[in-house]
XYZ file of C-alpha atoms in Angstrom:
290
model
C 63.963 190.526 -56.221
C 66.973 188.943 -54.769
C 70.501 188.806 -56.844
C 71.643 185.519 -58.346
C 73.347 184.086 -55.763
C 71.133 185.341 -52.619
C 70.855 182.373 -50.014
C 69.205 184.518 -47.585
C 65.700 184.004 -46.915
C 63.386 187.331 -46.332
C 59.577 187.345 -46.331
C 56.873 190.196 -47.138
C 53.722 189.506 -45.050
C 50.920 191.519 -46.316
C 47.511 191.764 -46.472
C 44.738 192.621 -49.380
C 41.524 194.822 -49.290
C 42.783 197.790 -46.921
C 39.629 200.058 -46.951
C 37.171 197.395 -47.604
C 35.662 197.906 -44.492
C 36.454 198.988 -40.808
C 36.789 195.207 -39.842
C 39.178 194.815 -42.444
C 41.069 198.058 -41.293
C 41.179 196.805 -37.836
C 42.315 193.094 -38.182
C 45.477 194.918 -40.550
C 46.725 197.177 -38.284
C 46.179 194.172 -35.403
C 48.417 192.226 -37.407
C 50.981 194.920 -37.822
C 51.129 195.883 -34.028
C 50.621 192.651 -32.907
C 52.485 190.453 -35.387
C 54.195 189.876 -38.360
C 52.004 191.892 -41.203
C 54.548 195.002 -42.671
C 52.567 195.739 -45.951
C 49.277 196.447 -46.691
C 46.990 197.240 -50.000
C 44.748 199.719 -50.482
C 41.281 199.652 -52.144
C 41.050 203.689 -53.093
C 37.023 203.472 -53.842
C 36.152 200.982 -50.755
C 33.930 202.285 -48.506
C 36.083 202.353 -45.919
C 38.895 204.140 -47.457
C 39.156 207.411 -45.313
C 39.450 205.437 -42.673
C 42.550 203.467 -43.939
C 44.184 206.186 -44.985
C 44.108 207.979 -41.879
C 45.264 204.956 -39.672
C 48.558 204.113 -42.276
C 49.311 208.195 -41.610
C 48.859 207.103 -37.868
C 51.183 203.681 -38.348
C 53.887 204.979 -40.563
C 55.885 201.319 -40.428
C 53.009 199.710 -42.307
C 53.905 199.950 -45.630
C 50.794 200.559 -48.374
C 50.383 199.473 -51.919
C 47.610 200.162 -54.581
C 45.162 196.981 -54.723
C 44.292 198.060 -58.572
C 40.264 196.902 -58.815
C 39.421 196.279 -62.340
C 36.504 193.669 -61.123
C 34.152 193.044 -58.257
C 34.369 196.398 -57.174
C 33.583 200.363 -57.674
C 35.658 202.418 -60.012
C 36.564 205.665 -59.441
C 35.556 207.014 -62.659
C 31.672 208.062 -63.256
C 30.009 205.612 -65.623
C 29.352 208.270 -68.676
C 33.553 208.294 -68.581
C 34.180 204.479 -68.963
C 31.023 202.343 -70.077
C 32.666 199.787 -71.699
C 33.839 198.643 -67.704
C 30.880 199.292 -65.478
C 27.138 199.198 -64.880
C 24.953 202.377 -64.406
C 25.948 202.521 -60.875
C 29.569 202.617 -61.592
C 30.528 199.251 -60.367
C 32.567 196.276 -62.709
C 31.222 193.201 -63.768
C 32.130 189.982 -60.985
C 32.921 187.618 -63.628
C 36.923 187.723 -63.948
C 37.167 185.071 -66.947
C 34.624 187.026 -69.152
C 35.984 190.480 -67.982
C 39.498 189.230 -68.719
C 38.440 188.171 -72.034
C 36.675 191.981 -72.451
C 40.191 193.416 -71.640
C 41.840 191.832 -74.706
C 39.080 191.919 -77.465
C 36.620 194.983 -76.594
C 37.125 197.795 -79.232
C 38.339 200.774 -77.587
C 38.604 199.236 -73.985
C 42.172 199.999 -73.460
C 41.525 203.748 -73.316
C 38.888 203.358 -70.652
C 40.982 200.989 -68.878
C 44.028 203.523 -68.765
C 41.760 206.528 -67.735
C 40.837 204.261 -64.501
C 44.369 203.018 -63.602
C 45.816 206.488 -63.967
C 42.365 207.561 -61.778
C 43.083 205.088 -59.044
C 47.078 205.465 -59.042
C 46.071 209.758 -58.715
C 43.613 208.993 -55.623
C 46.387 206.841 -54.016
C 48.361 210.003 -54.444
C 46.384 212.484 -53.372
C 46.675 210.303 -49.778
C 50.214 211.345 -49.360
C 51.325 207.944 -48.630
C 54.182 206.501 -50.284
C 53.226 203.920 -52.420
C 55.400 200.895 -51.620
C 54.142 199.006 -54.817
C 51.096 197.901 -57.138
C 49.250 194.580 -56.982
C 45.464 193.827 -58.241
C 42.334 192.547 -56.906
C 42.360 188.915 -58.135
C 45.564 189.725 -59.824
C 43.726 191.911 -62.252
C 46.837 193.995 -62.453
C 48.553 191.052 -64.532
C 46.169 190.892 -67.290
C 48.896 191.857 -70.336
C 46.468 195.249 -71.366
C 46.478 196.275 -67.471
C 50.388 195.231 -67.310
C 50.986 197.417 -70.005
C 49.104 200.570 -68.838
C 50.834 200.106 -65.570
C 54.335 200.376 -66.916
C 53.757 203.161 -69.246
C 52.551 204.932 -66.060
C 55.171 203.872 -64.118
C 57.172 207.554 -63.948
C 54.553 209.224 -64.002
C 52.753 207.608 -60.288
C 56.389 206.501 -59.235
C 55.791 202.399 -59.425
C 58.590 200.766 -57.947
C 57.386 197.683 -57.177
C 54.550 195.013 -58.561
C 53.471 191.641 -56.974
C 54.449 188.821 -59.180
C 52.253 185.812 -58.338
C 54.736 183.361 -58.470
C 54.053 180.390 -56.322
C 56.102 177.396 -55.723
C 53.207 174.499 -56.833
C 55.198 171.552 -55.030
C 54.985 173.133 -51.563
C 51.863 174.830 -51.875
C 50.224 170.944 -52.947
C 52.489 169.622 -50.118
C 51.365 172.240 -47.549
C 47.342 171.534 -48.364
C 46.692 168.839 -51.035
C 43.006 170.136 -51.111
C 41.703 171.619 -54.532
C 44.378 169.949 -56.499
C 42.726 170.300 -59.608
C 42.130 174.165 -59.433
C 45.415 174.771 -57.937
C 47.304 173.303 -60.886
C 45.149 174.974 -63.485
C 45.879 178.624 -61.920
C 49.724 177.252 -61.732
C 49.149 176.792 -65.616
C 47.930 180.404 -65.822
C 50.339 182.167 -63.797
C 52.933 180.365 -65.000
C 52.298 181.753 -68.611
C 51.218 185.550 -66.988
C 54.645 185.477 -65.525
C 56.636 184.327 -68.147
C 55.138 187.649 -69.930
C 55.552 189.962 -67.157
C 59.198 188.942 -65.756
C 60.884 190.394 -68.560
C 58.606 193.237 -69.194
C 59.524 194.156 -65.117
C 62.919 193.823 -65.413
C 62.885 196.102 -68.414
C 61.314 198.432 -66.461
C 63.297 198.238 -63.620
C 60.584 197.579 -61.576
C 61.535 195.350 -58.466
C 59.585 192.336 -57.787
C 59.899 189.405 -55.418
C 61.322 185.922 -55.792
C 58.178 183.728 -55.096
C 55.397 183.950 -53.024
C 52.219 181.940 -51.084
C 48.554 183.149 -51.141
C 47.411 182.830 -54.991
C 46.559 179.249 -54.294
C 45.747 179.177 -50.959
C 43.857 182.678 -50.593
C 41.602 182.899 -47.679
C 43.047 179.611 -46.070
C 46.313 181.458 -45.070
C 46.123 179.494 -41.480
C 48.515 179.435 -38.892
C 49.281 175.801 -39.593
C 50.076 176.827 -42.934
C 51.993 179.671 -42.248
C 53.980 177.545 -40.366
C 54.727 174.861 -43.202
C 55.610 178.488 -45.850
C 58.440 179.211 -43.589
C 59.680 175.570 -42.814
C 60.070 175.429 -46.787
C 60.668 178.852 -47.890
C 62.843 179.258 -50.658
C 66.345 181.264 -50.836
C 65.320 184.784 -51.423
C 62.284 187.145 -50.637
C 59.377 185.859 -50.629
C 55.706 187.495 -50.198
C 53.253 185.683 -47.873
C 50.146 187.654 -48.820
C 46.835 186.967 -46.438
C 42.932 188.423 -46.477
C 43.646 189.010 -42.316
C 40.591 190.389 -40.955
C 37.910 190.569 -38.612
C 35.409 189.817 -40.370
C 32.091 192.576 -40.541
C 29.063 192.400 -42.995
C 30.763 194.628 -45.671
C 33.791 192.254 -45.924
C 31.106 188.828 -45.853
C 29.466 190.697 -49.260
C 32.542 190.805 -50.961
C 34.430 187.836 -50.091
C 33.960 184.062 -50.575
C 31.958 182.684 -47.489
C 34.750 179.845 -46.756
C 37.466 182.232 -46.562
C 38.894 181.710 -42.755
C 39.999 185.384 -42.201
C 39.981 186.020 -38.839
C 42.452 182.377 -38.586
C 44.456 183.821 -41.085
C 44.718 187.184 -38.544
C 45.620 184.490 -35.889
C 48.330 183.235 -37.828
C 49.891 186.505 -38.514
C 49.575 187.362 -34.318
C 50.707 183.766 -33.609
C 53.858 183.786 -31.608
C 54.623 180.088 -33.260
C 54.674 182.056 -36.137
C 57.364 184.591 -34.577
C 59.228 181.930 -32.945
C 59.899 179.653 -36.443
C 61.111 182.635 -37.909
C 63.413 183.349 -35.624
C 64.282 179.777 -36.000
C 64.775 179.719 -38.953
C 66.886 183.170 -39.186
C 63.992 184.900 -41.702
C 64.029 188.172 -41.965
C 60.669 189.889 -41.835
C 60.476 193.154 -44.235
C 58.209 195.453 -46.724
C 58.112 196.145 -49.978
C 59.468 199.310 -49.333
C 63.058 197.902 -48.400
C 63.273 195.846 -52.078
């Protein structure tokens, strides 16, 4: 969150779904040796969570977040504790719209929903890692009940820092005109999630940045377009966030089959990539320097 008259330009390049699997695990900490990626997000009940947590110990300049799972996903909770959010085996519905909608009107779902937050912010904990800042899976985390839960907690965990999907439309149309349609109806969304949640942070004090690419574009975070993000980026910080991978059959069940992950580790490796921001005089940081 840059002051009023920042002209600088800064950029966060992260990526989602650290502990999904080991491929997922590998192609982040490629991208952090071998390129631009500084922040990561953990999944604490992916089956490959150990795992991440040991190699972020091992790479201390990789900065990790919570990726809160409220959907398509396993909670950390045991089913008896919150029924009103999973199945019998403990895992959430897929459907975000309907589960969204079970957030808001379900009697008695907020008090299941904060027992899981406050589960998965304690597990994230309990790794010893500092916790650079809170985002969701799909964005769950700015559903107004989840919002709310999170900033009550936020002294308690020590939340310093949320993702604020705020995209700038024009460029991200300009950049790839495909999926016009869908693109402007999540711009409708977010537009009215963030008008919500901006003043609610700053009340807060939690720190946020000024914009960022990867809500419309997710799992098409190419080099090409990487390229076109930082020929337009905005005064400011801005978060470039990515699904970088290689991609393994645990991350192929749980992500959309068209989603070009292993280009979008190629773009974070890509020396173009270095080279334009260098040209451009972009400073590359985490969420832990906001």
């Amino acid at each position: 969150m840059s002051t009023p008259n920042e002209t600088r330009r800064r950029v966060i390049f992260s990526a989602d779904d650290f502990g999904l699997s080991p491929g997922v695990n590998a192609g982040i900490l490629r991208a952090h040796r071998e390129g631009v990626l500084r922040n990561a997000s953990l999944m604490v009940n992916a089956s490959a969570f150990d795992e991440a947590v040991a190699l972020a110990h091992a790479n201390p300049t990789l900065a990790v977040g919570l990726h809160l799972v409220l959907l398509q996903g396993k909670a950390t909770l045991s089913p008896q504790q919150i029924p009103g959010l999973v199945d019998s085996a403990g895992m959430f519905r897929n459907d975000s719209v309907a589960t969204g909608c079970r957030y808001f009107f379900t009697p008695g779902i907020r008090a299941q929903l904060e027992s899981e937050i406050h589960a998965q912010l304690a597990k994230f904990v309990a790794t010893g890692l500092p916790l650079s800042h809170v985002d969701g899976h799909l964005n769950i985390h700015m559903h107004p009940t989840v919002l709310g839960i999170l900033l009550k907690a936020k002294d308690r965990f020590g939340i310093r820092a949320m993702r604020l999907p705020r995209e700038p439309l024009d460029i991200a149309l300009r950049l790839d005109p495909r999926f016009a349609l869908r693109k402007r109806l999540e711009g409708i969304t977010f537009r009215a999630l963030d008008s919500y949640a901006t003043p609610r942070l700053a009340a807060a004090n939690i720190r946020h940045t000024d914009q960022l690419f990867g809500l419309h574009q997710s799992g098409f975070m190419t080099e090409h377009f990487l390229l076109g993000a930082i020929t337009a980026l905005p005064p400011g910080v801005t978060e470039i966030y990515t699904h970088a991978s290689i991609v393994d059959e645990e991350a192929r069940r749980w992500r959309p089959a068209d989603y070009e992950c292993e280009a979008e580790l190629a773009g974070l490796t890509s020396p173009r990539v270095r080279a334009a921001l260098a040209e451009h005089g972009i400073d590359v940081i985490s969420y832990a320097d906001l």
